[in-house]
Short mmCIF file of C-alpha atoms and ligand atoms in Angstrom, two decimals:
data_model
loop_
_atom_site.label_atom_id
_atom_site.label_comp_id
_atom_site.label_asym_id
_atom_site.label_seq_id
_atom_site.Cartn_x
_atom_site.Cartn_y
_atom_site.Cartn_z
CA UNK O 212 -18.92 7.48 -23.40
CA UNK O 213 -18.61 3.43 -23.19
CA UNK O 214 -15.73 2.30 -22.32
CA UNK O 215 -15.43 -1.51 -22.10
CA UNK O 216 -14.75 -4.38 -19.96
CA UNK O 217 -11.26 -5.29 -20.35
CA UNK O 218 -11.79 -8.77 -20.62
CA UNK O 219 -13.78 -8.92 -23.88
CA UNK O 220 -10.73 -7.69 -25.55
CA UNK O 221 -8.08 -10.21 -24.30
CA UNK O 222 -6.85 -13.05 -26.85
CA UNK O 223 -4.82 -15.83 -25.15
CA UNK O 224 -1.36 -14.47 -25.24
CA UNK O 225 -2.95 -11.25 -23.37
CA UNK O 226 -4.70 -13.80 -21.20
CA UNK O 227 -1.94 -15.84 -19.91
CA UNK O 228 0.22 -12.22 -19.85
CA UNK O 229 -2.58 -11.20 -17.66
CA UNK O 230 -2.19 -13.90 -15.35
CA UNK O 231 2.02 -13.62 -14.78
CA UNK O 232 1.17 -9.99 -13.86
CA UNK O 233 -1.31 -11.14 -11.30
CA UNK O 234 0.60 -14.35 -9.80
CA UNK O 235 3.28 -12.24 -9.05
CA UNK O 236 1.14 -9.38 -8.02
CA UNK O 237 -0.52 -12.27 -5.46
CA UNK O 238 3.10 -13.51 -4.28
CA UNK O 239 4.05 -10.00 -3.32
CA UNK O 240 0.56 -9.41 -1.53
CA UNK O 241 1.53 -12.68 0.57
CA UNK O 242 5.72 -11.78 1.11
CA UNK O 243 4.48 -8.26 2.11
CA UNK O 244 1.63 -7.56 4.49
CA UNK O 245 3.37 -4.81 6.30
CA UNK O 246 5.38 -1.90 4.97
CA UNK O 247 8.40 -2.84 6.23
CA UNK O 248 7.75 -6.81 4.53
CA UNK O 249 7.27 -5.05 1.42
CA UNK O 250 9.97 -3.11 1.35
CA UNK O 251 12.47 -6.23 1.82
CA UNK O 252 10.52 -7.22 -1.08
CA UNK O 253 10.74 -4.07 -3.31
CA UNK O 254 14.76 -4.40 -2.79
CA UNK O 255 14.88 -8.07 -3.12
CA UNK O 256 13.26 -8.13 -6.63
CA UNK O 257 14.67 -4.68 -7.66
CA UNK O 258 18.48 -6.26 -6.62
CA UNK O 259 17.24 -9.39 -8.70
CA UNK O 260 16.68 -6.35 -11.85
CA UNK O 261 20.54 -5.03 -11.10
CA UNK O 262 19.61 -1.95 -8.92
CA UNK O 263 21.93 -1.29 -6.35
CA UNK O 264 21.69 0.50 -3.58
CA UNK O 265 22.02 4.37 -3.36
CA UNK O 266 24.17 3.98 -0.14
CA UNK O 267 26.83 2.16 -1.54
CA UNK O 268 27.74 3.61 -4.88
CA UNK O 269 28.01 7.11 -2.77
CA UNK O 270 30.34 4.99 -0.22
CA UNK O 271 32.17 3.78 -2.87
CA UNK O 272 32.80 7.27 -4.49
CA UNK O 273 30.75 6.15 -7.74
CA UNK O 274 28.96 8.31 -10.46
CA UNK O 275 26.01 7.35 -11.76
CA UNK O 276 24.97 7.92 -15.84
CA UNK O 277 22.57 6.39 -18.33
CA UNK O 278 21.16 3.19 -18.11
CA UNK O 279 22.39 3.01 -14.19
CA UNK O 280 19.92 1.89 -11.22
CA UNK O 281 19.61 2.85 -7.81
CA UNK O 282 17.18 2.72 -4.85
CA UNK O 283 17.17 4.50 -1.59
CA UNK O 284 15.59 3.30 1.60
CA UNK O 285 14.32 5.72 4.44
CA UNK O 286 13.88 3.96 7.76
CA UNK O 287 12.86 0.68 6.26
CA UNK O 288 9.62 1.72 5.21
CA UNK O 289 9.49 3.43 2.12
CA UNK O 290 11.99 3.01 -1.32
CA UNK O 291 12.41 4.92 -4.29
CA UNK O 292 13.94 4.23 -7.13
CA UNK O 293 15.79 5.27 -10.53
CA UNK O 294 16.55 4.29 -14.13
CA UNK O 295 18.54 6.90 -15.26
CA UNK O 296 17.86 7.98 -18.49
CA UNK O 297 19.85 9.43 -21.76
CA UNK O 298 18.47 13.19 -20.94
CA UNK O 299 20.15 15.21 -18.37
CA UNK O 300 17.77 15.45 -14.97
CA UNK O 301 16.77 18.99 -15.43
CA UNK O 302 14.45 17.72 -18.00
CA UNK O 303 12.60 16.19 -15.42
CA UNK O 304 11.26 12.15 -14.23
CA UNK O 305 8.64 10.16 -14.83
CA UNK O 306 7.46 9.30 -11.47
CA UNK O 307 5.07 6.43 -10.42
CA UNK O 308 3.90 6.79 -6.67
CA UNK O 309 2.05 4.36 -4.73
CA UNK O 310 2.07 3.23 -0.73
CA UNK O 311 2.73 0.37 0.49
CA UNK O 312 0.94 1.05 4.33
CA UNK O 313 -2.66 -0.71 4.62
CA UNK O 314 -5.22 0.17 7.70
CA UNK O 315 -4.52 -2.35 10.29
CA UNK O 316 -4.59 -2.59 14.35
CA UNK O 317 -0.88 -1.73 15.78
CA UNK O 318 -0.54 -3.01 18.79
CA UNK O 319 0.12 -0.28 21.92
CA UNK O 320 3.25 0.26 23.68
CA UNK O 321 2.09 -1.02 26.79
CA UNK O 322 -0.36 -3.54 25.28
CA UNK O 323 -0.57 -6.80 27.64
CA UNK O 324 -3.19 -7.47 29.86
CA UNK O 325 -5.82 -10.11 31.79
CA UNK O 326 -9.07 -10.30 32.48
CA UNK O 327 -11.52 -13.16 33.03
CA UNK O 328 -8.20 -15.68 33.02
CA UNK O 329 -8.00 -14.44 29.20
CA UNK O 330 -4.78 -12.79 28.12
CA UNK O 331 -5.22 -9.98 25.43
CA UNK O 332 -3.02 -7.19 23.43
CA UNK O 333 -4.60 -3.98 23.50
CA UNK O 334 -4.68 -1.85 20.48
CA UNK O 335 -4.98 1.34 18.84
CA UNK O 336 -6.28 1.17 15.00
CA UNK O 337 -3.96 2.47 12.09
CA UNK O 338 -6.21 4.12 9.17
CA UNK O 339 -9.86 4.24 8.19
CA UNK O 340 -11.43 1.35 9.03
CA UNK O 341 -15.09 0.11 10.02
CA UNK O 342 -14.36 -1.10 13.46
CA UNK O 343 -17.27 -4.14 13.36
CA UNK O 344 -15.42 -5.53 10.55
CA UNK O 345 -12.38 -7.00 12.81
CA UNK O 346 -13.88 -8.95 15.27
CA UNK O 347 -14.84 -12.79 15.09
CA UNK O 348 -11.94 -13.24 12.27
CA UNK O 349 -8.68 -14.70 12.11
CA UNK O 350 -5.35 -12.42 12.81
CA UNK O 351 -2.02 -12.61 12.02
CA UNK O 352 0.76 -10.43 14.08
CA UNK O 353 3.66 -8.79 11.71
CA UNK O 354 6.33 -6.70 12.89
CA UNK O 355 9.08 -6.02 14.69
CA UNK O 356 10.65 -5.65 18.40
CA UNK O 357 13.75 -3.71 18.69
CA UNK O 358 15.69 -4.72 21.72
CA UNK O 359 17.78 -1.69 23.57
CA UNK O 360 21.04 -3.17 22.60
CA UNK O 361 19.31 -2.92 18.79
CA UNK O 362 18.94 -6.21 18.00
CA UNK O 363 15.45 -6.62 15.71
CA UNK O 364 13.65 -9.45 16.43
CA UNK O 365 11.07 -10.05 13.64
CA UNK O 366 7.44 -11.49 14.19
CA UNK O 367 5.51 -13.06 11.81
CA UNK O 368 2.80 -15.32 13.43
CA UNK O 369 -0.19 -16.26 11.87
CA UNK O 370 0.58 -16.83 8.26
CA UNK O 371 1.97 -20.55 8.19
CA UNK O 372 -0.56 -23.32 8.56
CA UNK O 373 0.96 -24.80 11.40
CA UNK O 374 1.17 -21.17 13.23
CA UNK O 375 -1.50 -20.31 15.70
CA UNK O 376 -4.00 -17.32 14.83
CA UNK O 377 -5.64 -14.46 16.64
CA UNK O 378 -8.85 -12.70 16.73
CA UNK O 379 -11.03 -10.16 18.76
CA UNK O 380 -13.97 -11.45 20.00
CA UNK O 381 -17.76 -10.33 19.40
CA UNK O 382 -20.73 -10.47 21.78
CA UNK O 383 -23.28 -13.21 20.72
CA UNK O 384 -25.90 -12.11 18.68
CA UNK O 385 -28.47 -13.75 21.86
CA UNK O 386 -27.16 -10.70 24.11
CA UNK O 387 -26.64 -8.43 21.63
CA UNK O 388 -30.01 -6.46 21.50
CA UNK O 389 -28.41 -3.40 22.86
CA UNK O 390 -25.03 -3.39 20.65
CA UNK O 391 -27.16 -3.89 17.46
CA UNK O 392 -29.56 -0.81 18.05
CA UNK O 393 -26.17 1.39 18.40
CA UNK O 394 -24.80 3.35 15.51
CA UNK O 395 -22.71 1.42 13.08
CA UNK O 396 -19.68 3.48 14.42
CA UNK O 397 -19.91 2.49 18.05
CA UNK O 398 -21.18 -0.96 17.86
CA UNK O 399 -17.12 -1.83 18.27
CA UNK O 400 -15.38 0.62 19.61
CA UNK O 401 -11.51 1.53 19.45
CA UNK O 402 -10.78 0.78 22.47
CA UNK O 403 -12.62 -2.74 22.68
CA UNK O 404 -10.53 -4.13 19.50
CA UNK O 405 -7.98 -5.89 22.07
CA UNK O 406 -6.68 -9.31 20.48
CA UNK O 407 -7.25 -12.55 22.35
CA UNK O 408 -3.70 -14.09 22.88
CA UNK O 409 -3.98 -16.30 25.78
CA UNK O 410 -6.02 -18.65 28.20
CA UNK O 411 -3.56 -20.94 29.68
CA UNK O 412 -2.16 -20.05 33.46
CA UNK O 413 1.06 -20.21 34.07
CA UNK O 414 2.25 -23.38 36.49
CA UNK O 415 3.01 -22.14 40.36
CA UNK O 416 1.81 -18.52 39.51
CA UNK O 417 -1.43 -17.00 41.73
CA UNK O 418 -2.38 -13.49 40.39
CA UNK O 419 -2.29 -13.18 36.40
CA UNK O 420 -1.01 -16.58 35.69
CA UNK O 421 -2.21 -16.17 32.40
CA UNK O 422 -0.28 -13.10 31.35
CA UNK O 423 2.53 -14.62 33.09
CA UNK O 424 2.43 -17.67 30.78
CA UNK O 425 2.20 -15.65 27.51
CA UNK O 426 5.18 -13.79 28.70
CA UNK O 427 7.02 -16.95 29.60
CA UNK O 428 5.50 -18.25 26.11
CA UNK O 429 7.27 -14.83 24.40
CA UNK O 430 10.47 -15.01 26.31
CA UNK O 431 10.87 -18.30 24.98
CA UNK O 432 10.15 -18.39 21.66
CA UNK O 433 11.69 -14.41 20.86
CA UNK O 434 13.46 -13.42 23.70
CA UNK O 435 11.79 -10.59 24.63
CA UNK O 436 10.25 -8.79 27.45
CA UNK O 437 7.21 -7.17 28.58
CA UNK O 438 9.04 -3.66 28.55
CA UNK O 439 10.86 -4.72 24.88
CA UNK O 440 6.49 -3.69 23.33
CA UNK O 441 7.36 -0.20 24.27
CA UNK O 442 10.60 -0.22 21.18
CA UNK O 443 8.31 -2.58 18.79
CA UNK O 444 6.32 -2.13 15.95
CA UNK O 445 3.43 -4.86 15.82
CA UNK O 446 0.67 -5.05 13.56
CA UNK O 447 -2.36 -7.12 13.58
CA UNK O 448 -3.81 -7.90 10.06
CA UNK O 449 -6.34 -10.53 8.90
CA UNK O 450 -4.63 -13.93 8.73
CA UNK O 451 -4.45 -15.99 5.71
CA UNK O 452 -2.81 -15.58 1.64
CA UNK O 453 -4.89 -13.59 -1.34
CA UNK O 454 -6.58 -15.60 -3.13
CA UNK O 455 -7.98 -15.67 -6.61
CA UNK O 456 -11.60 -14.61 -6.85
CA UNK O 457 -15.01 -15.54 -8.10
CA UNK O 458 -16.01 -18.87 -10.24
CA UNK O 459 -14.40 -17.21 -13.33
CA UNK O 460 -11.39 -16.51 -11.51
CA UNK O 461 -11.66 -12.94 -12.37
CA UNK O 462 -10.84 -11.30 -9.32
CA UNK O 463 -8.22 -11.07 -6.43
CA UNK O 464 -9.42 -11.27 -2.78
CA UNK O 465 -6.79 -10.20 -0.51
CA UNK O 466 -5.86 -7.76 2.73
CA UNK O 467 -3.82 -5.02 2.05
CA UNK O 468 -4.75 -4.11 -1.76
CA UNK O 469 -4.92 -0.46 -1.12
CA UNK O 470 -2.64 0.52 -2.22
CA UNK O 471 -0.21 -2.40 -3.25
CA UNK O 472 -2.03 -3.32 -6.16
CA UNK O 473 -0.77 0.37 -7.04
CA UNK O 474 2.36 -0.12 -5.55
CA UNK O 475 3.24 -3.78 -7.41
CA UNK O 476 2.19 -3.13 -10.52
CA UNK O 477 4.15 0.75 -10.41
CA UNK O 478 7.27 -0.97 -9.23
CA UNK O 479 6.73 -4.11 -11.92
CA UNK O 480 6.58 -1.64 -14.77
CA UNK O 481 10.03 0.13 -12.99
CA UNK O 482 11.94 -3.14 -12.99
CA UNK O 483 10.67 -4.40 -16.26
CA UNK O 484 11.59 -1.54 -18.15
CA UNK O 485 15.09 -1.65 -19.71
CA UNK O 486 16.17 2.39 -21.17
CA UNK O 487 14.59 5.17 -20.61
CA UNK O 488 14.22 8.60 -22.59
CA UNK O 489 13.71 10.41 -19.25
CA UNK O 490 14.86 9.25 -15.87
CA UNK O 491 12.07 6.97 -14.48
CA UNK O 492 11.66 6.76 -10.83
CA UNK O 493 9.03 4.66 -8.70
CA UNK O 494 8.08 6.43 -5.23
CA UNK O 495 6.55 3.65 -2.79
CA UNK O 496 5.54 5.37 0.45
CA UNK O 497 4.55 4.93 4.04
CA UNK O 498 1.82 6.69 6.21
CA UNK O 499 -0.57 7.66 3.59
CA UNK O 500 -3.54 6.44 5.16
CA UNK O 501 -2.89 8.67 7.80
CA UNK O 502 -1.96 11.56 6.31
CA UNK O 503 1.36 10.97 4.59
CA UNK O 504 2.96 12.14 7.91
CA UNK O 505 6.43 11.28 9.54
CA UNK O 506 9.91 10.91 8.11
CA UNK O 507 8.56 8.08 5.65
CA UNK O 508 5.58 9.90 4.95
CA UNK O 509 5.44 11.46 1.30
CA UNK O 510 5.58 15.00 3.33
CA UNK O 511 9.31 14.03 4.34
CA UNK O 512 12.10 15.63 2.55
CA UNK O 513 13.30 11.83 1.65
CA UNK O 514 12.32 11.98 -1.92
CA UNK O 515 13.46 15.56 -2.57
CA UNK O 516 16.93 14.45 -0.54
CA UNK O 517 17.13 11.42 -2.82
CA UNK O 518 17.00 13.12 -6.22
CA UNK O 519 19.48 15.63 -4.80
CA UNK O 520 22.16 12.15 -4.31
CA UNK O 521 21.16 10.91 -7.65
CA UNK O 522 21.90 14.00 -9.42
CA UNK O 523 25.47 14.72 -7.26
CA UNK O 524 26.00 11.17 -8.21
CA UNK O 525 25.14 12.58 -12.02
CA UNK O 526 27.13 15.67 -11.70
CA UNK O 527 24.33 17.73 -11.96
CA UNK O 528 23.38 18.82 -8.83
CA UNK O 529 22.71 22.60 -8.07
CA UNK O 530 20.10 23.95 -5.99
CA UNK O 531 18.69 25.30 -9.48
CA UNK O 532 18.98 21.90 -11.05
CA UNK O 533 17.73 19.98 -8.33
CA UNK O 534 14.33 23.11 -9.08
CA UNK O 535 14.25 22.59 -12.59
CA UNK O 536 14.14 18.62 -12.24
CA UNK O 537 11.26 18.36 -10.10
CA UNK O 538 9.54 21.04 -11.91
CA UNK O 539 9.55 19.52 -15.12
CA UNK O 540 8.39 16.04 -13.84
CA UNK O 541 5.71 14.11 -14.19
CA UNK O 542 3.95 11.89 -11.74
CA UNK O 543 1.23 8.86 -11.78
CA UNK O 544 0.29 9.45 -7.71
CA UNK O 545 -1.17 5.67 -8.19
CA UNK O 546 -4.35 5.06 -5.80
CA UNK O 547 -7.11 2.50 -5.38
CA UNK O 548 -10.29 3.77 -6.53
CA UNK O 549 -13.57 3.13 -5.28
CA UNK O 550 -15.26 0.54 -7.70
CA UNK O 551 -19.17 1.03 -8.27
CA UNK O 552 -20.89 -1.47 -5.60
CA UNK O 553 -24.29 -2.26 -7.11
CA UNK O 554 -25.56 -3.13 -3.33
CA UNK O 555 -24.59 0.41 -2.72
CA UNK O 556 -25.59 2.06 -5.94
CA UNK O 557 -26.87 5.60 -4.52
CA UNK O 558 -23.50 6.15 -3.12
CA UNK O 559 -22.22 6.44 -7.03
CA UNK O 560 -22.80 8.53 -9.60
CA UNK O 561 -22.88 5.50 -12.70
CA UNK O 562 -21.55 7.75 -15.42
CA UNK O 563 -18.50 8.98 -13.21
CA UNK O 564 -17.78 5.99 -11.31
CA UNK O 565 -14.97 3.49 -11.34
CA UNK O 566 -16.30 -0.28 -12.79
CA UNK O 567 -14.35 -3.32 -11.99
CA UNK O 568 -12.84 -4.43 -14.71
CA UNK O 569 -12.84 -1.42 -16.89
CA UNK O 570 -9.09 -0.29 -16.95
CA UNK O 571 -6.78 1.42 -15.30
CA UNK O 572 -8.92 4.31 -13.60
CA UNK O 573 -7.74 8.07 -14.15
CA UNK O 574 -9.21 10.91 -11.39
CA UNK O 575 -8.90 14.09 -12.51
CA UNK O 576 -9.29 15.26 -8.83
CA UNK O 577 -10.07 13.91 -5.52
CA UNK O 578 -11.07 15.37 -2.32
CA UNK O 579 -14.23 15.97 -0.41
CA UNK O 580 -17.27 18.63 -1.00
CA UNK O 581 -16.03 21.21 -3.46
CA UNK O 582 -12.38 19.14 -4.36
CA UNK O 583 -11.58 20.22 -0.87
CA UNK O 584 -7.96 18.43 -0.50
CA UNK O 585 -7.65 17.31 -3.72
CA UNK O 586 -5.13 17.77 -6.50
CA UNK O 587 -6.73 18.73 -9.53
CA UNK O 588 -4.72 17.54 -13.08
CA UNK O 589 -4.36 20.40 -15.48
CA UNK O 590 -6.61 19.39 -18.65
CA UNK O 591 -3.44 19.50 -20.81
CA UNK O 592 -1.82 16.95 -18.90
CA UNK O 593 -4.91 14.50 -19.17
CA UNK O 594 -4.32 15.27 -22.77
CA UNK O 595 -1.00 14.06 -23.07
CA UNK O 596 -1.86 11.05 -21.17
CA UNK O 597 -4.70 10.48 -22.61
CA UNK O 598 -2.65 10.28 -26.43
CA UNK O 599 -0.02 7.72 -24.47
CA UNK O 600 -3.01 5.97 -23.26
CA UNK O 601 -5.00 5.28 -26.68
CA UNK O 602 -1.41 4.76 -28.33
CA UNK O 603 -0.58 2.56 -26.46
CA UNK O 604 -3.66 0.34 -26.36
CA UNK O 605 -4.24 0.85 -22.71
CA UNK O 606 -7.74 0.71 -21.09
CA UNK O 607 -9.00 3.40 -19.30
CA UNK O 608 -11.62 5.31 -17.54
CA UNK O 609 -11.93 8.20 -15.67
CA UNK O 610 -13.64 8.53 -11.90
CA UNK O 611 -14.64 10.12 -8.66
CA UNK O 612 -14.40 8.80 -5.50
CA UNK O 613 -18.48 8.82 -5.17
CA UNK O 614 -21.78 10.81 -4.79
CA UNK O 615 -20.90 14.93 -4.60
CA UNK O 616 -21.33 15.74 -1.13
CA UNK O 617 -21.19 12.27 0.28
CA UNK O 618 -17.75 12.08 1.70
CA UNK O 619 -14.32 12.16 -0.03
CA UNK O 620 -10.57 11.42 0.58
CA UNK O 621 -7.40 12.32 -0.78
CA UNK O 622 -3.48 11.02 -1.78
CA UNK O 623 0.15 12.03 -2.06
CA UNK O 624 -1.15 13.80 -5.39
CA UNK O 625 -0.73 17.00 -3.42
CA UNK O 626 1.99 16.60 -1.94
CA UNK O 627 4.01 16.62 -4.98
CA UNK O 628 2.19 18.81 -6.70
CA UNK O 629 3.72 21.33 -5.17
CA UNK O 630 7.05 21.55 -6.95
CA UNK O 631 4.59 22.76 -9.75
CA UNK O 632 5.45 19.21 -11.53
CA UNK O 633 1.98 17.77 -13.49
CA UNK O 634 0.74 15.17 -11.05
CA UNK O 635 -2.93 13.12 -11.88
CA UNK O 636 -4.40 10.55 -9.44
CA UNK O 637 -4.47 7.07 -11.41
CA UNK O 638 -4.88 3.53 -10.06
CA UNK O 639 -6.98 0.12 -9.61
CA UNK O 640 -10.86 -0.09 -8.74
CA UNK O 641 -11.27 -1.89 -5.87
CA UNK O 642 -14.11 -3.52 -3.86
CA UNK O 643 -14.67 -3.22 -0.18
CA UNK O 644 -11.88 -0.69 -0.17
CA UNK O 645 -10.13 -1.05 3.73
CA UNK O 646 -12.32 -3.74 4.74
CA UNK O 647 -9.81 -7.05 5.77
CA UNK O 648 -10.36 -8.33 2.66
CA UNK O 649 -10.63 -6.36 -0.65
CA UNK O 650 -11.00 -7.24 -3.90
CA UNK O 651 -9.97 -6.43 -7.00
CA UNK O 652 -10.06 -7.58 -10.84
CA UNK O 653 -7.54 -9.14 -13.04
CA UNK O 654 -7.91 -7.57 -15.30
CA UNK O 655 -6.85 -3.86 -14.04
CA UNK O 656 -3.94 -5.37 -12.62
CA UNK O 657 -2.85 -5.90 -15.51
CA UNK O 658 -4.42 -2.93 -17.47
CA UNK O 659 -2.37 -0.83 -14.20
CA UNK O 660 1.00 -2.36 -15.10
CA UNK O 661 0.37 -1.68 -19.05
CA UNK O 662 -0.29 1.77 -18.18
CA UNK O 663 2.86 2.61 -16.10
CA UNK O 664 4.87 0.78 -18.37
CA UNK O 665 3.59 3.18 -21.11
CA UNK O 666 3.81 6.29 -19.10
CA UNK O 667 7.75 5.86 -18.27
CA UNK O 668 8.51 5.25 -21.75
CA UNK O 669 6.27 7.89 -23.40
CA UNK O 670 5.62 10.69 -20.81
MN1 MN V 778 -4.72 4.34 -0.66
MN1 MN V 779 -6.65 3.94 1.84
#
């Protein structure tokens, strides 16, 4: 089978279409670096599309019917949302899922100390990540403190060129005979990623002047107190905006692409799409990187809750109906894949490998060892899609993660598989997949957004 790079089919109106999808693809990677950041985002631009929020149409005793849209929020951290369409909802959706959490260093409860008259933030890493690959680079800190009286103060330091940065440090590579002969896993450890914050004492103070002065310094600036870390959510991520890639300008560099090149392009294809045959909902999730846990986890009852509103707010809702709905849908659970890495062929198998560049990227299962985990799309289903695909002039291929037996991973796939709905693991190749700076192409940024467009329409 040859399936071909996207950009040898391209004439200029597909070009320049090519590159709105991906400017606004790279504006939401900058606006939203956290979960939380991109769900003010999500809601921002789906309020700018005339959704409205769930919360209010039920406080205002409203009904919803064709043609309406909602969203729902849970806990600030994940969305979904609906375009209801002309049949009833026991027909089923057409889902797109993505999350919007990216590995990253959160920043403890308790996290400030000194040592050697440096001040530092202790941290515990969020996700799979190669430990070695977040020293000696620039930080930024996202998030937010909660004070006890509820107040939010939000932090966002790092990003603007006038803000100060952050980074862990890394032993020099004159002393570092020892650290190099360890195994790539220990040669940082967890518990050494703490982030340099400080080196300036405080005036008058005689033991820990210079954790006194950062805590002056935070007092200051937010209002907030050494205790106020233990009600905060703080993440350290690499510093700096995605950029475009390579001479050609073919390719997106950029933190935080898995998975919100999945989730940008799902929810651009939601908001860009006028009527629907079936109800169309996008699903954009937290905690999947570690293990789609916790109330805004895709294991929370929010998105079962949510279609249980939306079809009171339909007058359709039974227990039966609510069944029948979810049953009958059917879901793009949208994923980076890995891309083949020529510097790492003989972790690929060439003919079932993701290529840059080569489409939208279907995976008929994931998982480790024998599918272990994984969520494994009926055949009929790829048929279907495969039709809506070709129709709809749509590049695709199909992957695996990697080499059998070499590792594996999985998604939400599962997760909603099991209200017996047809579910298939889709998404965007990507390079470098959870290091600080991944990268993707064009070109199945855009093929992504084609495809999801095509699949709410036609599915
Ligand atoms: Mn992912
Ligand atoms: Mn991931």
């Amino acid at each position: 089978m040859k399936i071909e790079n996207s950009f040898k089919k391209y004439n200029n109106n597909q070009k320049n279409e090519m590159e709105r999808v991906c400017s606004g693809y790279i504006n939401f990677l900058n606006k939203g670096k956290t979960e939380r950041e991109c769900v003010k985002e999500i809601i921002k631009q789906a309020q700018a599309a005339g959704y409205k929020d769930i919360v209010s149409v039920i406080k205002e005793g409203g009904k919803l019917s064709e043609g309406d849209k909602v969203y729902s929020v849970c806990m600030g951290k994940a969305v979904a949302l609906f375009n209801i369409g002309e049949k009833p909802m026991t027909c089923g959706m057409n889902i797109l899922g993505a999350h919007i959490d990216s590995p990253r260093l959160d920043i403890k409860q308790n996290p400030l100390f000194e040592d050697g008259e440096l001040a530092f933030l202790d941290t515990h890493y969020y996700g799979g990540i190669k430990k070695y690959q977040w020293v000696a680079l620039p930080l930024a800190l996202h998030g937010v403190v909660v004070k006890k009286s509820g107040q939010i103060v939000e932090i966002n330091i790092g990003e603007d060129d006038n803000d100060p940065v952050f980074c862990i440090t890394d032993l020099l590579i004159h002393l570092a005979q020892e650290q190099m002969e360890k195994k790539g896993a220990r040669v940082v450890e967890g518990e050494d990623l703490n982030i340099l914050i400080g080196n300036s004492p405080a005036e008058g103070e005689e033991k820990e002047a210079v954790k006194a002065n950062v805590l002056r310094l935070l007092k200051e600036k937010y209002d907030i107190d050494e205790e106020d870390f233990i009600s905060a959510e703080i993440e350290a991520v690499p510093a700096g905006k995605a950029r475009e890639g390579g001479l050609d300008r073919s390719m997106i560099i950029a933190y935080g692409q898995d998975d919100r090149v999945c989730a940008y392009t799902s929810l651009l294809a939601m908001l860009e799409t006028e009527s629907v045959y079936k109800t169309a909902c996008c699903l954009l999730v937290d905690k999947e990187e570690i293990g789609s846990v916790g109330a805004t986890g895709m294991q929370s009852r929010f998105f079962e809750n949510t279609v249980a509103e939306v079809m009171n707010l339909m007058r359709e809702y039974s227990e039966l109906n609510l069944r029948r709905c979810l049953k009958s849908s059917r879901m793009l659970s949208s994923d980076v894949s890995s891309a083949y890495d020529p510097a790492y062929a003989s972790a690929f198998e060439k003919n079932n490998v993701a290529y840059l560049s080569h489409g939208v990227v279907f995976n008929k299962f994931t998982g480790a060892r024998g599918k272990s985990g994984s969520n494994d799309a009926n055949a009929e289903y790829l048929a279907v899609l495969r039709d809506i695909m070709d129709k709809n002039e749509v590049n695709y291929q199909t992957s695996e993660l990697g080499r059998v037996d070499l590792g594996g991973g999985g998604t939400i796939a599962y997760i909603l598989a099991l209200y017996g709905m047809e579910v298939i693991d889709s998404g965007v190749a990507v390079l470098s997949m959870h290091a600080p700076w991944e990268v993707t192409s064009k070109a199945d940024v855009y093929e992504a957004a084609k495809c999801y467009k095509a699949f709410i329409k036609n599915a």
